[in-house]
């Protein structure tokens, strides 16, 4: 019987064609008509390639999502991917045309993360074609709004994660490595209210919100501690009305990154309860966790070690793992089920003009995923 690796190696050209079809259906997050169109196409592809059932999940504001179901069993494994991109409609004709140069494919969203979708679809296709029975149900979620922070898909992703024994995220690999840790993200809005006064006539009556803001910025940035991976960044500020007025109001947007939930528990109260440095100035902070951390728990490490072993034994390469400060939908699933991220395309240039993937890695990574699905459903 033909093995998974050989079967997929023979599918490289077909996978590339499928990638092209998905990439040519451009899907900017905010273009509902375009993303709906691609959702329809992916739903058809899923049924055709896997023999499973795909449902369109209607979405009022953003593009519709797609939920594919393959196989059956008591337990569930979740495959996660998004089909929206940061590119605009028409970019494929000018800025980032789809093109193939030797072993590299360029185009909008090839790396982040349409290549990963193709790999996921073909992993299931391979299991089906080779009659590899897996005794778990695989749910494959294709979402439309990840590049915006998944406002309409977060709930759906969390609900499916709760029902799953593990989650495989098809976001791009990081220099070929899987992602076994992603930082959690906190977002806050700092508002400061002082008292206005004429800067020349009676400045002593004023309480400068901008001065207070300056002190707060210094304090906040000093909360950064690289030794534990905690970073705080005030990324946007505004305040005041005009040059000769002591500023009554000022505000700032704060980005917090941490490695663990325990660190969130420690630092969020500090940020939410900032004392004022100037008497009688009002300081308020709103906000909180935007994405929980994907922590490298023992269960995550075990999943990675399984993948590493499979890569070595069947594909002859050393799979590496990395951590990143950037978030993905894997952050949402991590609190509910062990999550292995970065199982998608190998390449680079996400969100950049040279976005590309390595074509010959598509069947390889797809095989890795198929082997992994088989292994964890034993
Ligand atoms: Zn992505």
JSON list of C-alpha atoms and ligand atoms in Angstrom, two decimals, residues 82 84 111-113 146-147 170-172 182 327-329 350-351, ligand 1:
[
{"chain": "A", "resi": 82, "resn": "UNK", "atom": "CA", "xyz": [-8.26, 31.58, 8.38]},
{"chain": "A", "resi": 84, "resn": "UNK", "atom": "CA", "xyz": [-8.87, 36.26, 5.01]},
{"chain": "A", "resi": 111, "resn": "UNK", "atom": "CA", "xyz": [2.12, 32.11, 3.32]},
{"chain": "A", "resi": 112, "resn": "UNK", "atom": "CA", "xyz": [-0.39, 33.66, 5.72]},
{"chain": "A", "resi": 113, "resn": "UNK", "atom": "CA", "xyz": [-2.13, 31.34, 5.36]},
{"chain": "A", "resi": 146, "resn": "UNK", "atom": "CA", "xyz": [-8.38, 36.57, 11.91]},
{"chain": "A", "resi": 147, "resn": "UNK", "atom": "CA", "xyz": [-6.43, 39.52, 10.58]},
{"chain": "A", "resi": 170, "resn": "UNK", "atom": "CA", "xyz": [-2.25, 25.89, 10.22]},
{"chain": "A", "resi": 171, "resn": "UNK", "atom": "CA", "xyz": [-0.65, 29.30, 10.59]},
{"chain": "A", "resi": 172, "resn": "UNK", "atom": "CA", "xyz": [2.75, 29.54, 8.86]},
{"chain": "A", "resi": 182, "resn": "UNK", "atom": "CA", "xyz": [2.76, 32.49, 21.91]},
{"chain": "A", "resi": 327, "resn": "UNK", "atom": "CA", "xyz": [-0.79, 36.15, 18.60]},
{"chain": "A", "resi": 328, "resn": "UNK", "atom": "CA", "xyz": [-2.96, 33.83, 16.54]},
{"chain": "A", "resi": 329, "resn": "UNK", "atom": "CA", "xyz": [-6.25, 32.02, 16.97]},
{"chain": "A", "resi": 350, "resn": "UNK", "atom": "CA", "xyz": [3.76, 37.49, 5.83]},
{"chain": "A", "resi": 351, "resn": "UNK", "atom": "CA", "xyz": [1.99, 40.80, 5.13]},
{"chain": "B", "resi": 1, "resn": "LIG", "atom": "ZN1", "xyz": [-2.47, 34.24, 9.74]}
]
